[in-house]
Coordinates of C-alpha atoms in Angstrom, one line a residue:
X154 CA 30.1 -0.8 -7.9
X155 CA 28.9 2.9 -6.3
X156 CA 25.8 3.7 -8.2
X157 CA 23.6 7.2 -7.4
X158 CA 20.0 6.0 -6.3
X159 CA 18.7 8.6 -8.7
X160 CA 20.5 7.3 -11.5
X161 CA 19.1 3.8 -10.7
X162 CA 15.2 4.7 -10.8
X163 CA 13.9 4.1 -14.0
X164 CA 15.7 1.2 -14.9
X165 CA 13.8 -1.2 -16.0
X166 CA 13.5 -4.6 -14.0
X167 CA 14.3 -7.9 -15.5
X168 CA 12.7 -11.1 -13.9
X169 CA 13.3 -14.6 -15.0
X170 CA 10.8 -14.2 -17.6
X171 CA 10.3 -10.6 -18.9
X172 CA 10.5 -7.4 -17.9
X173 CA 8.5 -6.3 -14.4
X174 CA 8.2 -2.7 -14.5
X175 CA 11.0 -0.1 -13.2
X176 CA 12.8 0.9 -10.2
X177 CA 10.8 3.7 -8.8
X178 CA 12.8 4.0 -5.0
X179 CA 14.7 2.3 -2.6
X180 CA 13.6 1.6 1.4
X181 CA 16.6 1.9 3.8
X182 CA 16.8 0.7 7.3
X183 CA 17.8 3.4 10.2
X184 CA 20.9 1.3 11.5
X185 CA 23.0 0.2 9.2
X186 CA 21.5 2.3 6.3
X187 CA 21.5 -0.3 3.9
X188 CA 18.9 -1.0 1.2
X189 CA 16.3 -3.9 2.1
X190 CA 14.1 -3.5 -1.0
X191 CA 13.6 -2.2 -4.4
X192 CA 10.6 -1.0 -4.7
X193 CA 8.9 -1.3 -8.2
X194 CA 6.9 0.7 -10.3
X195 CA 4.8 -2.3 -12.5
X196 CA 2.8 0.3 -14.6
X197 CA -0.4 -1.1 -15.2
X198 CA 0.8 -4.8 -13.7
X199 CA -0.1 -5.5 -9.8
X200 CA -1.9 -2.2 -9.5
X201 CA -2.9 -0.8 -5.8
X202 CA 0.3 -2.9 -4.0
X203 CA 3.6 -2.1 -3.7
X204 CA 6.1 -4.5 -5.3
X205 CA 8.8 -4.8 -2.9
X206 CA 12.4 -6.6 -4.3
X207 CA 14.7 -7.4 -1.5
X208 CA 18.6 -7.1 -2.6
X209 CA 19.3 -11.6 -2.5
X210 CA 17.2 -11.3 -5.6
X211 CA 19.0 -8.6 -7.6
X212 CA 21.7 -9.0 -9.7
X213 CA 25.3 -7.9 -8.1
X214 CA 25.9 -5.1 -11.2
X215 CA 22.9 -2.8 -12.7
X216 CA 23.7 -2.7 -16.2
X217 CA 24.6 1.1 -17.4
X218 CA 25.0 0.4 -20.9
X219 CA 21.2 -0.8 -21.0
X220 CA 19.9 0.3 -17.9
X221 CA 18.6 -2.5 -16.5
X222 CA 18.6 -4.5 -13.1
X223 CA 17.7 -8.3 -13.3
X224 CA 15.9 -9.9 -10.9
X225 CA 16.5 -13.6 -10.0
X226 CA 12.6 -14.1 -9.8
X227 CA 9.4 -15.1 -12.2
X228 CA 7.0 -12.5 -12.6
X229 CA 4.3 -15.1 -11.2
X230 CA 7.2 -15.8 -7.9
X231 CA 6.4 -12.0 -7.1
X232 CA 2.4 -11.8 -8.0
X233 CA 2.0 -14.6 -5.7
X234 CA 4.2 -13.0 -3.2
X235 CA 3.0 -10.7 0.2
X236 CA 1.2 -8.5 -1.1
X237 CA 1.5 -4.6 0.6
X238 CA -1.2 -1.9 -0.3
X239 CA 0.6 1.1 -1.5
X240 CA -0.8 2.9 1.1
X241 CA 0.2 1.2 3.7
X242 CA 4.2 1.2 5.7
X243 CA 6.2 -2.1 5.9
X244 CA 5.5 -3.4 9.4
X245 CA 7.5 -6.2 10.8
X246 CA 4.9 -8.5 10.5
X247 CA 4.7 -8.5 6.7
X248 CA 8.6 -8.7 6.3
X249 CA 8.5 -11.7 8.4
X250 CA 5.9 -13.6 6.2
X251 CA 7.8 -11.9 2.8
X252 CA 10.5 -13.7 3.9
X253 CA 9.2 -16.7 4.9
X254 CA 7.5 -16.7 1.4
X255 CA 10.7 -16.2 -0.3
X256 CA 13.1 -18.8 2.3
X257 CA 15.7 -15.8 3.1
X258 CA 17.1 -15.5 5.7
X259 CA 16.1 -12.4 8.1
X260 CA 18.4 -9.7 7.9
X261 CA 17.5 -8.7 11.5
X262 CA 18.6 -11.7 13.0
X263 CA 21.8 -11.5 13.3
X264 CA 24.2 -8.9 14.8
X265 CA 25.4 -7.6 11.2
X266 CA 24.5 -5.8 8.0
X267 CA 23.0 -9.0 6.6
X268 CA 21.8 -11.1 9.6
X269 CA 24.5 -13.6 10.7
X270 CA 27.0 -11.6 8.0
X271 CA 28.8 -8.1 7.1
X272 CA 27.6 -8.6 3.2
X273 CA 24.7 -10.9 1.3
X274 CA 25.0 -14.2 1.4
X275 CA 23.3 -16.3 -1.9
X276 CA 25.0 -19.5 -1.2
X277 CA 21.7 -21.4 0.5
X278 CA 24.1 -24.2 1.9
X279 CA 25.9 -21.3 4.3
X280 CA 22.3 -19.7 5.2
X281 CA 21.0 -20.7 9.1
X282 CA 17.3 -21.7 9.9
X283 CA 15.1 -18.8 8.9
X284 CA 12.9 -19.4 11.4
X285 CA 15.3 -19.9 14.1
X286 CA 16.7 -16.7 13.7
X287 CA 16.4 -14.4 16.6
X288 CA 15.5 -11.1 16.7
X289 CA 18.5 -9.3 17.2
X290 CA 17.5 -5.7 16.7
X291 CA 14.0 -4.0 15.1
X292 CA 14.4 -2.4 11.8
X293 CA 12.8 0.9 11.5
X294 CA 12.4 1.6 7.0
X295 CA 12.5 4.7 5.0
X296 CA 12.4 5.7 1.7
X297 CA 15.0 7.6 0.0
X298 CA 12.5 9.8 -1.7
X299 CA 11.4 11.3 1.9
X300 CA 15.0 11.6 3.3
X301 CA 15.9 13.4 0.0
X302 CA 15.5 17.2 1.1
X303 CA 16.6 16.7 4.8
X304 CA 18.4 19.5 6.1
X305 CA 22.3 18.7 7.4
X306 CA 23.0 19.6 10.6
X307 CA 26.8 20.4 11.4
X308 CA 28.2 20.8 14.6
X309 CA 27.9 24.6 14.5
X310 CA 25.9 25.6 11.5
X311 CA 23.2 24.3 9.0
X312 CA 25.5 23.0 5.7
X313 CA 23.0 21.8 3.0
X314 CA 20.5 19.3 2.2
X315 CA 20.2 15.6 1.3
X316 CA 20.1 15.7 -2.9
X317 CA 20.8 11.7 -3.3
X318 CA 22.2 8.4 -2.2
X319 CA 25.2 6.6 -3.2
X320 CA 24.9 2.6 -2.9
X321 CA 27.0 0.4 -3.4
X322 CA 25.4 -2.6 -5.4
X323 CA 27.3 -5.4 -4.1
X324 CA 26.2 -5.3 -0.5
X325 CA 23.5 -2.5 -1.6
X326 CA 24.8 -0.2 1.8
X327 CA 24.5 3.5 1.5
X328 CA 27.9 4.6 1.3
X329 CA 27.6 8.1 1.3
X330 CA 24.3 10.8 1.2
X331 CA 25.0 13.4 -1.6
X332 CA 25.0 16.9 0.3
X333 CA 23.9 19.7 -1.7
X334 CA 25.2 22.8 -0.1
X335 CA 24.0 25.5 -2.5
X336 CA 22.6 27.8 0.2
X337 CA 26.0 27.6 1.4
X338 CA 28.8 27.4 -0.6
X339 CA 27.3 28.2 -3.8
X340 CA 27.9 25.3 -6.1
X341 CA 29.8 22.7 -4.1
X342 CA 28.4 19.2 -3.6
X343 CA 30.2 16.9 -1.0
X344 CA 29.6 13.5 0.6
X345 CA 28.7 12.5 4.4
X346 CA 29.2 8.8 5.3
X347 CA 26.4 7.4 7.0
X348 CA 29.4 6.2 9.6
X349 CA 29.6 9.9 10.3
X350 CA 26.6 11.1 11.6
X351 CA 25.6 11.5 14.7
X352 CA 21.9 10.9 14.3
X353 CA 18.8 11.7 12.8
X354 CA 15.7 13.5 13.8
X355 CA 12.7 11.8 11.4
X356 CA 10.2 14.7 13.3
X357 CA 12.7 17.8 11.9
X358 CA 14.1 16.1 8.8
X359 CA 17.2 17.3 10.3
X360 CA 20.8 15.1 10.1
X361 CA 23.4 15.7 12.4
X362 CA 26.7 15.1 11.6
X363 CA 29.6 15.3 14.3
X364 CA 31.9 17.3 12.2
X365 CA 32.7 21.5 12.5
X366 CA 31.4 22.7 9.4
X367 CA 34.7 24.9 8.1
X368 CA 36.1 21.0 8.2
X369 CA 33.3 19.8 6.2
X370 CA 33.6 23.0 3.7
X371 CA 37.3 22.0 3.0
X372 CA 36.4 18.6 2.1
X373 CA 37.4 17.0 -0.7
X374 CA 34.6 18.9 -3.5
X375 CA 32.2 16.0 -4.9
X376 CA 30.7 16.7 -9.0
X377 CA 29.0 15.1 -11.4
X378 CA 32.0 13.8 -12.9
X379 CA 33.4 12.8 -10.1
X380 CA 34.9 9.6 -10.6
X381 CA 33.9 7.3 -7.1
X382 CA 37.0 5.0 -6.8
X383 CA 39.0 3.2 -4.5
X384 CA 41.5 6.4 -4.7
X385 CA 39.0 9.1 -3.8
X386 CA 37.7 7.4 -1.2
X387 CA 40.5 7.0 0.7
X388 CA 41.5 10.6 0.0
X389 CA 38.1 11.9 1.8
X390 CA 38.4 9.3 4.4
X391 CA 42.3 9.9 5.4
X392 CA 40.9 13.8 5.0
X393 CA 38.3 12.9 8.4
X394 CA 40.7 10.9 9.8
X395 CA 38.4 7.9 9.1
X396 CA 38.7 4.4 8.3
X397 CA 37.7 2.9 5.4
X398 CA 34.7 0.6 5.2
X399 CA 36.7 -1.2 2.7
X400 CA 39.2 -2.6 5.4
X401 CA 36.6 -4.1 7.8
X402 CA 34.8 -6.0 5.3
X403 CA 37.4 -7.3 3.1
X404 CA 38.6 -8.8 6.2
X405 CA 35.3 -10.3 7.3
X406 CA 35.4 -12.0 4.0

């Protein structure tokens, strides 16, 4: 299911045994843009530290009706977990012992999305060695909040901003970035696959995107009621002559 990260923070977090706190954001690696934690807001609980939720604990569906994500942990699991100041970045040293805490599997050791596969993998008996995972790549984190705002770079003009994040919460990939295009096109909304872009300068909070922007501007319009299925998908791929990431996955299944 394609859920909007905004609409996502505030849930409230459901561990084995009671409620945790809420979703306050979500960090997203660099390469394949997907989500590698949750990051919770515990209130008055765990105070000082970040409370970090990587995706092979989260339930597969956040629940709309009651707004609420469950978490395949015990609250003491993640007090006795890693702890992070809330300060502080997540280095690649503290990911390695939260994982080793946890027994996951590295998502960086492997050549896809998920380590050694496309899309998360609960079934322990199929996971590899943890620790004889090789690094395959170095994953470089950020937050949705700080990307929110970033200005979108066309090939010949300046289109919008970053307003939001779309993820998809059985693999929990970003699917598509929400581009507000107000100073633009006065009211019109659209969405960029991460696929599409051409790259990202952190120092400008500036995303390029390889596409002429009179293209992008008759793109198929994006709203609030905007239903996201299967069918308006592949009307705004087959519009930028794109393929699907339905297709490769299915298949890698």
């Amino acid at each position: 299911m394609l859920n909007k990260a905004k609409t996502l923070e505030g849930y409230i977090l459901k561990s084995l045994d009671g409620e945790i706190g809420k979703v306050k954001e979500f960090y997203f690696d660099d390469q394949y843009w997907a989500i590698r934690y949750l990051v919770a807001d515990t209130g008055d609980w765990l105070t000082g530290r970040q409370v970090l939720i990587s995706p092979y604990a989260l339930a597969v569906d956040a629940k709309k009706e009651e707004q609420y994500i469950s978490i395949d942990l015990t609250k003491k699991q993640i007090e006795d977990s890693p702890s992070l100041n809330s300060d502080k970045p997540v280095s690649q040293q503290f990911e390695v012992t939260y994982y080793g805490y946890y027994g996951w599997p590295m998502y960086w050791g492997g050549p896809n999305m998920w380590g050694s596969y496309p899309y998360i993998v609960r079934d322990r008996e199929k996971w590899s060695d943890p620790i004889k995972s090789k690094k395959k790549w170095d994953p470089h984190l950020r937050s949705t909040h700080e990307v929110s705002g970033y200005h979108i770079q066309a090939k010949d003009n300046e289109i919008g901003h970053v307003e939001d994040f779309i993820i998809d919460d059985e693999t929990w990939a970003i699917r598509y970035l929400i581009i507000d295009t107000r100073n633009w096109w006065p009211g019109k909304k659209i969405l960029v696959s991460p696929h599409w872009i051409e790259r990202v300068s952190w120092d400008e909070s500036k995303v390029f995107v390889n596409l002429p922007s009179e293209t992008i501007k008759q793109a198929p319009e994006y709203t609030e009621e905007s239903l996201l299925t299967r069918d308006y998908e592949s009307r705004l791929h087959q519009y930028y002559h794109r393929p699907g990431y339905w297709a490769d996955e299915s298949t890698a299944k």
